mmCIF file with all atom_site columns, N, CA and C in Angstrom:
data_model
loop_
_atom_site.group_PDB
_atom_site.id
_atom_site.type_symbol
_atom_site.label_atom_id
_atom_site.label_alt_id
_atom_site.label_comp_id
_atom_site.label_asym_id
_atom_site.label_entity_id
_atom_site.label_seq_id
_atom_site.pdbx_PDB_ins_code
_atom_site.Cartn_x
_atom_site.Cartn_y
_atom_site.Cartn_z
_atom_site.occupancy
_atom_site.B_iso_or_equiv
_atom_site.pdbx_formal_charge
_atom_site.auth_seq_id
_atom_site.auth_comp_id
_atom_site.auth_asym_id
_atom_site.auth_atom_id
_atom_site.pdbx_PDB_model_num
ATOM 1   N N  . MET A 1 1  ? -35.684 168.779 80.561 1.00 0.00 ? 2  MET A N  1
ATOM 2   C CA . MET A 1 1  ? -36.367 167.528 80.333 1.00 0.00 ? 2  MET A CA 1
ATOM 3   C C  . MET A 1 1  ? -35.454 166.391 80.814 1.00 0.00 ? 2  MET A C  1
ATOM 4   N N  . ARG A 1 2  ? -36.038 165.454 81.493 1.00 0.00 ? 3  ARG A N  1
ATOM 5   C CA . ARG A 1 2  ? -35.306 164.267 81.952 1.00 0.00 ? 3  ARG A CA 1
ATOM 6   C C  . ARG A 1 2  ? -35.385 163.168 80.895 1.00 0.00 ? 3  ARG A C  1
ATOM 7   N N  . HIS A 1 3  ? -34.494 162.218 81.010 1.00 0.00 ? 4  HIS A N  1
ATOM 8   C CA . HIS A 1 3  ? -34.508 161.087 80.078 1.00 0.00 ? 4  HIS A CA 1
ATOM 9   C C  . HIS A 1 3  ? -35.847 160.350 80.125 1.00 0.00 ? 4  HIS A C  1
ATOM 10  N N  . THR A 1 4  ? -36.428 160.220 81.305 1.00 0.00 ? 5  THR A N  1
ATOM 11  C CA . THR A 1 4  ? -37.707 159.502 81.412 1.00 0.00 ? 5  THR A CA 1
ATOM 12  C C  . THR A 1 4  ? -38.810 160.200 80.623 1.00 0.00 ? 5  THR A C  1
ATOM 13  N N  . GLU A 1 5  ? -38.813 161.539 80.648 1.00 0.00 ? 6  GLU A N  1
ATOM 14  C CA . GLU A 1 5  ? -39.814 162.276 79.869 1.00 0.00 ? 6  GLU A CA 1
ATOM 15  C C  . GLU A 1 5  ? -39.550 162.112 78.377 1.00 0.00 ? 6  GLU A C  1
ATOM 16  N N  . PHE A 1 6  ? -38.270 162.147 77.992 1.00 0.00 ? 7  PHE A N  1
ATOM 17  C CA . PHE A 1 6  ? -37.924 161.937 76.588 1.00 0.00 ? 7  PHE A CA 1
ATOM 18  C C  . PHE A 1 6  ? -38.484 160.602 76.098 1.00 0.00 ? 7  PHE A C  1
ATOM 19  N N  . TRP A 1 7  ? -38.204 159.529 76.847 1.00 0.00 ? 8  TRP A N  1
ATOM 20  C CA . TRP A 1 7  ? -38.655 158.201 76.422 1.00 0.00 ? 8  TRP A CA 1
ATOM 21  C C  . TRP A 1 7  ? -40.171 158.080 76.440 1.00 0.00 ? 8  TRP A C  1
ATOM 22  N N  . SER A 1 8  ? -40.818 158.745 77.375 1.00 0.00 ? 9  SER A N  1
ATOM 23  C CA . SER A 1 8  ? -42.275 158.739 77.410 1.00 0.00 ? 9  SER A CA 1
ATOM 24  C C  . SER A 1 8  ? -42.845 159.416 76.165 1.00 0.00 ? 9  SER A C  1
ATOM 25  N N  . ARG A 1 9  ? -42.253 160.540 75.781 1.00 0.00 ? 10 ARG A N  1
ATOM 26  C CA . ARG A 1 9  ? -42.707 161.232 74.566 1.00 0.00 ? 10 ARG A CA 1
ATOM 27  C C  . ARG A 1 9  ? -42.443 160.393 73.315 1.00 0.00 ? 10 ARG A C  1
ATOM 28  N N  . MET A 1 10 ? -41.304 159.723 73.288 1.00 0.00 ? 11 MET A N  1
ATOM 29  C CA . MET A 1 10 ? -41.010 158.847 72.151 1.00 0.00 ? 11 MET A CA 1
ATOM 30  C C  . MET A 1 10 ? -42.058 157.738 72.039 1.00 0.00 ? 11 MET A C  1
ATOM 31  N N  . GLU A 1 11 ? -42.388 157.143 73.164 1.00 0.00 ? 12 GLU A N  1
ATOM 32  C CA . GLU A 1 11 ? -43.394 156.067 73.158 1.00 0.00 ? 12 GLU A CA 1
ATOM 33  C C  . GLU A 1 11 ? -44.749 156.596 72.709 1.00 0.00 ? 12 GLU A C  1
ATOM 34  N N  . ASP A 1 12 ? -45.124 157.773 73.197 1.00 0.00 ? 13 ASP A N  1
ATOM 35  C CA . ASP A 1 12 ? -46.401 158.372 72.781 1.00 0.00 ? 13 ASP A CA 1
ATOM 36  C C  . ASP A 1 12 ? -46.424 158.649 71.280 1.00 0.00 ? 13 ASP A C  1
ATOM 37  N N  . ALA A 1 13 ? -45.297 159.107 70.740 1.00 0.00 ? 14 ALA A N  1
ATOM 38  C CA . ALA A 1 13 ? -45.229 159.483 69.323 1.00 0.00 ? 14 ALA A CA 1
ATOM 39  C C  . ALA A 1 13 ? -45.182 158.271 68.395 1.00 0.00 ? 14 ALA A C  1
ATOM 40  N N  . LEU A 1 14 ? -44.469 157.226 68.814 1.00 0.00 ? 15 LEU A N  1
ATOM 41  C CA . LEU A 1 14 ? -44.213 156.108 67.899 1.00 0.00 ? 15 LEU A CA 1
ATOM 42  C C  . LEU A 1 14 ? -44.840 154.777 68.318 1.00 0.00 ? 15 LEU A C  1
ATOM 43  N N  . GLY A 1 15 ? -45.336 154.706 69.520 1.00 0.00 ? 16 GLY A N  1
ATOM 44  C CA . GLY A 1 15 ? -45.950 153.472 69.989 1.00 0.00 ? 16 GLY A CA 1
ATOM 45  C C  . GLY A 1 15 ? -44.964 152.591 70.741 1.00 0.00 ? 16 GLY A C  1
ATOM 46  N N  . PRO A 1 16 ? -45.485 151.767 71.639 1.00 0.00 ? 17 PRO A N  1
ATOM 47  C CA . PRO A 1 16 ? -44.630 150.969 72.510 1.00 0.00 ? 17 PRO A CA 1
ATOM 48  C C  . PRO A 1 16 ? -43.789 149.909 71.797 1.00 0.00 ? 17 PRO A C  1
ATOM 49  N N  . ALA A 1 17 ? -44.231 149.463 70.660 1.00 0.00 ? 18 ALA A N  1
ATOM 50  C CA . ALA A 1 17 ? -43.503 148.404 69.960 1.00 0.00 ? 18 ALA A CA 1
ATOM 51  C C  . ALA A 1 17 ? -42.384 148.931 69.066 1.00 0.00 ? 18 ALA A C  1
ATOM 52  N N  . TYR A 1 18 ? -42.359 150.244 68.822 1.00 0.00 ? 19 TYR A N  1
ATOM 53  C CA . TYR A 1 18 ? -41.463 150.769 67.800 1.00 0.00 ? 19 TYR A CA 1
ATOM 54  C C  . TYR A 1 18 ? -40.496 151.846 68.281 1.00 0.00 ? 19 TYR A C  1
ATOM 55  N N  . TYR A 1 19 ? -40.819 152.539 69.343 1.00 0.00 ? 20 TYR A N  1
ATOM 56  C CA . TYR A 1 19 ? -40.050 153.750 69.684 1.00 0.00 ? 20 TYR A CA 1
ATOM 57  C C  . TYR A 1 19 ? -38.591 153.481 70.009 1.00 0.00 ? 20 TYR A C  1
ATOM 58  N N  . ARG A 1 20 ? -38.274 152.399 70.700 1.00 0.00 ? 21 ARG A N  1
ATOM 59  C CA . ARG A 1 20 ? -36.879 152.117 71.053 1.00 0.00 ? 21 ARG A CA 1
ATOM 60  C C  . ARG A 1 20 ? -36.057 151.740 69.813 1.00 0.00 ? 21 ARG A C  1
ATOM 61  N N  . SER A 1 21 ? -36.638 150.937 68.946 1.00 0.00 ? 22 SER A N  1
ATOM 62  C CA . SER A 1 21 ? -35.883 150.552 67.750 1.00 0.00 ? 22 SER A CA 1
ATOM 63  C C  . SER A 1 21 ? -35.684 151.759 66.834 1.00 0.00 ? 22 SER A C  1
ATOM 64  N N  . TRP A 1 22 ? -36.695 152.633 66.712 1.00 0.00 ? 23 TRP A N  1
ATOM 65  C CA . TRP A 1 22 ? -36.556 153.838 65.899 1.00 0.00 ? 23 TRP A CA 1
ATOM 66  C C  . TRP A 1 22 ? -35.424 154.699 66.449 1.00 0.00 ? 23 TRP A C  1
ATOM 67  N N  . ALA A 1 23 ? -35.375 154.878 67.754 1.00 0.00 ? 24 ALA A N  1
ATOM 68  C CA . ALA A 1 23 ? -34.356 155.719 68.395 1.00 0.00 ? 24 ALA A CA 1
ATOM 69  C C  . ALA A 1 23 ? -32.951 155.160 68.188 1.00 0.00 ? 24 ALA A C  1
ATOM 70  N N  . GLY A 1 24 ? -32.851 153.865 67.973 1.00 0.00 ? 25 GLY A N  1
ATOM 71  C CA . GLY A 1 24 ? -31.547 153.255 67.782 1.00 0.00 ? 25 GLY A CA 1
ATOM 72  C C  . GLY A 1 24 ? -31.151 153.028 66.338 1.00 0.00 ? 25 GLY A C  1
ATOM 73  N N  . GLN A 1 25 ? -32.069 153.299 65.396 1.00 0.00 ? 26 GLN A N  1
ATOM 74  C CA . GLN A 1 25 ? -31.781 152.990 63.997 1.00 0.00 ? 26 GLN A CA 1
ATOM 75  C C  . GLN A 1 25 ? -31.801 154.188 63.058 1.00 0.00 ? 26 GLN A C  1
ATOM 76  N N  . VAL A 1 26 ? -32.624 155.175 63.346 1.00 0.00 ? 27 VAL A N  1
ATOM 77  C CA . VAL A 1 26 ? -32.797 156.304 62.426 1.00 0.00 ? 27 VAL A CA 1
ATOM 78  C C  . VAL A 1 26 ? -31.799 157.406 62.768 1.00 0.00 ? 27 VAL A C  1
ATOM 79  N N  . THR A 1 27 ? -30.941 157.739 61.797 1.00 0.00 ? 28 THR A N  1
ATOM 80  C CA . THR A 1 27 ? -29.991 158.832 62.022 1.00 0.00 ? 28 THR A CA 1
ATOM 81  C C  . THR A 1 27 ? -30.652 160.161 61.697 1.00 0.00 ? 28 THR A C  1
ATOM 82  N N  . ILE A 1 28 ? -30.274 161.160 62.470 1.00 0.00 ? 29 ILE A N  1
ATOM 83  C CA . ILE A 1 28 ? -30.846 162.497 62.335 1.00 0.00 ? 29 ILE A CA 1
ATOM 84  C C  . ILE A 1 28 ? -29.701 163.464 62.039 1.00 0.00 ? 29 ILE A C  1
ATOM 85  N N  . THR A 1 29 ? -29.740 164.074 60.882 1.00 0.00 ? 30 THR A N  1
ATOM 86  C CA . THR A 1 29 ? -28.685 164.993 60.455 1.00 0.00 ? 30 THR A CA 1
ATOM 87  C C  . THR A 1 29 ? -28.438 166.065 61.498 1.00 0.00 ? 30 THR A C  1
ATOM 88  N N  . GLU A 1 30 ? -29.493 166.598 62.049 1.00 0.00 ? 31 GLU A N  1
ATOM 89  C CA . GLU A 1 30 ? -29.412 167.664 63.036 1.00 0.00 ? 31 GLU A CA 1
ATOM 90  C C  . GLU A 1 30 ? -28.623 167.251 64.292 1.00 0.00 ? 31 GLU A C  1
ATOM 91  N N  . LEU A 1 31 ? -28.545 165.956 64.526 1.00 0.00 ? 32 LEU A N  1
ATOM 92  C CA . LEU A 1 31 ? -27.798 165.435 65.678 1.00 0.00 ? 32 LEU A CA 1
ATOM 93  C C  . LEU A 1 31 ? -26.415 164.933 65.266 1.00 0.00 ? 32 LEU A C  1
ATOM 94  N N  . GLY A 1 32 ? -25.909 165.457 64.166 1.00 0.00 ? 33 GLY A N  1
ATOM 95  C CA . GLY A 1 32 ? -24.588 165.040 63.698 1.00 0.00 ? 33 GLY A CA 1
ATOM 96  C C  . GLY A 1 32 ? -24.617 163.679 63.036 1.00 0.00 ? 33 GLY A C  1
ATOM 97  N N  . SER A 1 33 ? -25.725 163.381 62.378 1.00 0.00 ? 34 SER A N  1
ATOM 98  C CA . SER A 1 33 ? -25.939 162.080 61.715 1.00 0.00 ? 34 SER A CA 1
ATOM 99  C C  . SER A 1 33 ? -25.828 160.924 62.705 1.00 0.00 ? 34 SER A C  1
ATOM 100 N N  . ARG A 1 34 ? -26.303 161.188 63.907 1.00 0.00 ? 35 ARG A N  1
ATOM 101 C CA . ARG A 1 34 ? -26.380 160.135 64.930 1.00 0.00 ? 35 ARG A CA 1
ATOM 102 C C  . ARG A 1 34 ? -27.832 159.792 65.166 1.00 0.00 ? 35 ARG A C  1
ATOM 103 N N  . THR A 1 35 ? -28.054 158.641 65.765 1.00 0.00 ? 36 THR A N  1
ATOM 104 C CA . THR A 1 35 ? -29.403 158.280 66.178 1.00 0.00 ? 36 THR A CA 1
ATOM 105 C C  . THR A 1 35 ? -29.723 159.033 67.467 1.00 0.00 ? 36 THR A C  1
ATOM 106 N N  . ALA A 1 36 ? -30.990 159.034 67.834 1.00 0.00 ? 37 ALA A N  1
ATOM 107 C CA . ALA A 1 36 ? -31.382 159.662 69.102 1.00 0.00 ? 37 ALA A CA 1
ATOM 108 C C  . ALA A 1 36 ? -30.655 158.985 70.257 1.00 0.00 ? 37 ALA A C  1
ATOM 109 N N  . GLN A 1 37 ? -30.569 157.671 70.223 1.00 0.00 ? 38 GLN A N  1
ATOM 110 C CA . GLN A 1 37 ? -29.893 156.931 71.292 1.00 0.00 ? 38 GLN A CA 1
ATOM 111 C C  . GLN A 1 37 ? -28.413 157.298 71.364 1.00 0.00 ? 38 GLN A C  1
ATOM 112 N N  . GLU A 1 38 ? -27.754 157.373 70.222 1.00 0.00 ? 39 GLU A N  1
ATOM 113 C CA . GLU A 1 38 ? -26.335 157.752 70.195 1.00 0.00 ? 39 GLU A CA 1
ATOM 114 C C  . GLU A 1 38 ? -26.132 159.170 70.726 1.00 0.00 ? 39 GLU A C  1
ATOM 115 N N  . ALA A 1 39 ? -27.030 160.068 70.357 1.00 0.00 ? 40 ALA A N  1
ATOM 116 C CA . ALA A 1 39 ? -26.918 161.449 70.833 1.00 0.00 ? 40 ALA A CA 1
ATOM 117 C C  . ALA A 1 39 ? -27.081 161.506 72.349 1.00 0.00 ? 40 ALA A C  1
ATOM 118 N N  . LEU A 1 40 ? -28.051 160.787 72.871 1.00 0.00 ? 41 LEU A N  1
ATOM 119 C CA . LEU A 1 40 ? -28.235 160.756 74.328 1.00 0.00 ? 41 LEU A CA 1
ATOM 120 C C  . LEU A 1 40 ? -27.011 160.149 75.009 1.00 0.00 ? 41 LEU A C  1
ATOM 121 N N  . ASP A 1 41 ? -26.519 159.058 74.461 1.00 0.00 ? 42 ASP A N  1
ATOM 122 C CA . ASP A 1 41 ? -25.344 158.385 75.040 1.00 0.00 ? 42 ASP A CA 1
ATOM 123 C C  . ASP A 1 41 ? -24.115 159.290 75.018 1.00 0.00 ? 42 ASP A C  1
ATOM 124 N N  . ALA A 1 42 ? -24.051 160.202 74.043 1.00 0.00 ? 43 ALA A N  1
ATOM 125 C CA . ALA A 1 42 ? -22.921 161.116 73.920 1.00 0.00 ? 43 ALA A CA 1
ATOM 126 C C  . ALA A 1 42 ? -23.072 162.348 74.818 1.00 0.00 ? 43 ALA A C  1
ATOM 127 N N  . GLY A 1 43 ? -24.194 162.438 75.518 1.00 0.00 ? 44 GLY A N  1
ATOM 128 C CA . GLY A 1 43 ? -24.396 163.533 76.449 1.00 0.00 ? 44 GLY A CA 1
ATOM 129 C C  . GLY A 1 43 ? -25.224 164.693 75.937 1.00 0.00 ? 44 GLY A C  1
ATOM 130 N N  . THR A 1 44 ? -25.814 164.550 74.760 1.00 0.00 ? 45 THR A N  1
ATOM 131 C CA . THR A 1 44 ? -26.692 165.597 74.249 1.00 0.00 ? 45 THR A CA 1
ATOM 132 C C  . THR A 1 44 ? -27.916 165.677 75.154 1.00 0.00 ? 45 THR A C  1
ATOM 133 N N  . PRO A 1 45 ? -28.309 166.868 75.572 1.00 0.00 ? 46 PRO A N  1
ATOM 134 C CA . PRO A 1 45 ? -29.472 166.992 76.455 1.00 0.00 ? 46 PRO A CA 1
ATOM 135 C C  . PRO A 1 45 ? -30.735 166.390 75.824 1.00 0.00 ? 46 PRO A C  1
ATOM 136 N N  . PRO A 1 46 ? -31.531 165.678 76.613 1.00 0.00 ? 47 PRO A N  1
ATOM 137 C CA . PRO A 1 46 ? -32.748 165.058 76.082 1.00 0.00 ? 47 PRO A CA 1
ATOM 138 C C  . PRO A 1 46 ? -33.686 166.044 75.382 1.00 0.00 ? 47 PRO A C  1
ATOM 139 N N  . LYS A 1 47 ? -33.784 167.261 75.897 1.00 0.00 ? 48 LYS A N  1
ATOM 140 C CA . LYS A 1 47 ? -34.662 168.252 75.254 1.00 0.00 ? 48 LYS A CA 1
ATOM 141 C C  . LYS A 1 47 ? -34.190 168.557 73.836 1.00 0.00 ? 48 LYS A C  1
ATOM 142 N N  . GLN A 1 48 ? -32.887 168.688 73.646 1.00 0.00 ? 49 GLN A N  1
ATOM 143 C CA . GLN A 1 48 ? -32.338 168.956 72.311 1.00 0.00 ? 49 GLN A CA 1
ATOM 144 C C  . GLN A 1 48 ? -32.594 167.765 71.388 1.00 0.00 ? 49 GLN A C  1
ATOM 145 N N  . VAL A 1 49 ? -32.434 166.563 71.898 1.00 0.00 ? 50 VAL A N  1
ATOM 146 C CA . VAL A 1 49 ? -32.693 165.366 71.091 1.00 0.00 ? 50 VAL A CA 1
ATOM 147 C C  . VAL A 1 49 ? -34.174 165.295 70.740 1.00 0.00 ? 50 VAL A C  1
ATOM 148 N N  . TRP A 1 50 ? -35.047 165.558 71.722 1.00 0.00 ? 51 TRP A N  1
ATOM 149 C CA . TRP A 1 50 ? -36.476 165.515 71.461 1.00 0.00 ? 51 TRP A CA 1
ATOM 150 C C  . TRP A 1 50 ? -36.871 166.512 70.378 1.00 0.00 ? 51 TRP A C  1
ATOM 151 N N  . GLU A 1 51 ? -36.335 167.730 70.450 1.00 0.00 ? 52 GLU A N  1
ATOM 152 C CA . GLU A 1 51 ? -36.681 168.735 69.445 1.00 0.00 ? 52 GLU A CA 1
ATOM 153 C C  . GLU A 1 51 ? -36.250 168.294 68.049 1.00 0.00 ? 52 GLU A C  1
ATOM 154 N N  . ALA A 1 52 ? -35.113 167.636 67.944 1.00 0.00 ? 53 ALA A N  1
ATOM 155 C CA . ALA A 1 52 ? -34.661 167.118 66.646 1.00 0.00 ? 53 ALA A CA 1
ATOM 156 C C  . ALA A 1 52 ? -35.584 165.990 66.171 1.00 0.00 ? 53 ALA A C  1
ATOM 157 N N  . VAL A 1 53 ? -35.969 165.117 67.090 1.00 0.00 ? 54 VAL A N  1
ATOM 158 C CA . VAL A 1 53 ? -36.909 164.031 66.750 1.00 0.00 ? 54 VAL A CA 1
ATOM 159 C C  . VAL A 1 53 ? -38.237 164.625 66.318 1.00 0.00 ? 54 VAL A C  1
ATOM 160 N N  . TRP A 1 54 ? -38.719 165.604 67.070 1.00 0.00 ? 55 TRP A N  1
ATOM 161 C CA . TRP A 1 54 ? -40.003 166.246 66.787 1.00 0.00 ? 55 TRP A CA 1
ATOM 162 C C  . TRP A 1 54 ? -40.021 166.827 65.374 1.00 0.00 ? 55 TRP A C  1
ATOM 163 N N  . ARG A 1 55 ? -38.936 167.504 65.002 1.00 0.00 ? 56 ARG A N  1
ATOM 164 C CA . ARG A 1 55 ? -38.853 168.081 63.654 1.00 0.00 ? 56 ARG A CA 1
ATOM 165 C C  . ARG A 1 55 ? -38.743 166.985 62.594 1.00 0.00 ? 56 ARG A C  1
ATOM 166 N N  . THR A 1 56 ? -37.954 165.960 62.874 1.00 0.00 ? 57 THR A N  1
ATOM 167 C CA . THR A 1 56 ? -37.773 164.870 61.910 1.00 0.00 ? 57 THR A CA 1
ATOM 168 C C  . THR A 1 56 ? -39.087 164.148 61.629 1.00 0.00 ? 57 THR A C  1
ATOM 169 N N  . LEU A 1 57 ? -39.853 163.910 62.670 1.00 0.00 ? 58 LEU A N  1
ATOM 170 C CA . LEU A 1 57 ? -41.125 163.200 62.525 1.00 0.00 ? 58 LEU A CA 1
ATOM 171 C C  . LEU A 1 57 ? -42.270 164.121 62.091 1.00 0.00 ? 58 LEU A C  1
ATOM 172 N N  . GLU A 1 58 ? -41.984 165.430 62.078 1.00 0.00 ? 59 GLU A N  1
ATOM 173 C CA . GLU A 1 58 ? -43.006 166.419 61.719 1.00 0.00 ? 59 GLU A CA 1
ATOM 174 C C  . GLU A 1 58 ? -44.253 166.256 62.589 1.00 0.00 ? 59 GLU A C  1
ATOM 175 N N  . LEU A 1 59 ? -44.012 166.179 63.894 1.00 0.00 ? 60 LEU A N  1
ATOM 176 C CA . LEU A 1 59 ? -45.106 166.009 64.842 1.00 0.00 ? 60 LEU A CA 1
ATOM 177 C C  . LEU A 1 59 ? -45.842 167.323 65.048 1.00 0.00 ? 60 LEU A C  1
ATOM 178 N N  . PRO A 1 60 ? -47.086 167.246 65.509 1.00 0.00 ? 61 PRO A N  1
ATOM 179 C CA . PRO A 1 60 ? -47.848 168.472 65.731 1.00 0.00 ? 61 PRO A CA 1
ATOM 180 C C  . PRO A 1 60 ? -47.239 169.332 66.848 1.00 0.00 ? 61 PRO A C  1
ATOM 181 N N  . ALA A 1 61 ? -47.498 170.620 66.783 1.00 0.00 ? 62 ALA A N  1
ATOM 182 C CA . ALA A 1 61 ? -46.948 171.556 67.765 1.00 0.00 ? 62 ALA A CA 1
ATOM 183 C C  . ALA A 1 61 ? -47.326 171.171 69.189 1.00 0.00 ? 62 ALA A C  1
ATOM 184 N N  . ALA A 1 62 ? -48.465 170.563 69.365 1.00 0.00 ? 63 ALA A N  1
ATOM 185 C CA . ALA A 1 62 ? -48.909 170.171 70.710 1.00 0.00 ? 63 ALA A CA 1
ATOM 186 C C  . ALA A 1 62 ? -47.981 169.152 71.346 1.00 0.00 ? 63 ALA A C  1
ATOM 187 N N  . GLN A 1 63 ? -47.192 168.441 70.553 1.00 0.00 ? 64 GLN A N  1
ATOM 188 C CA . GLN A 1 63 ? -46.282 167.421 71.087 1.00 0.00 ? 64 GLN A CA 1
ATOM 189 C C  . GLN A 1 63 ? -44.887 167.970 71.357 1.00 0.00 ? 64 GLN A C  1
ATOM 190 N N  . LYS A 1 64 ? -44.663 169.242 71.083 1.00 0.00 ? 65 LYS A N  1
ATOM 191 C CA . LYS A 1 64 ? -43.346 169.826 71.295 1.00 0.00 ? 65 LYS A CA 1
ATOM 192 C C  . LYS A 1 64 ? -43.193 170.069 72.770 1.00 0.00 ? 65 LYS A C  1
#
């Protein structure tokens, strides 16, 4: 997964007005208590970050 696909999925899941702020504010234990943005900045693959976000948000399987 590329970063562009990650951000597109985030926008689809959370909406255009909220997805960037959520990614920069909500810490995810599975990502070492980092935000999605921090994990990406640290080099965590976007697919791994997305899967952690997907589980945290309890999104439907169709969005995985």
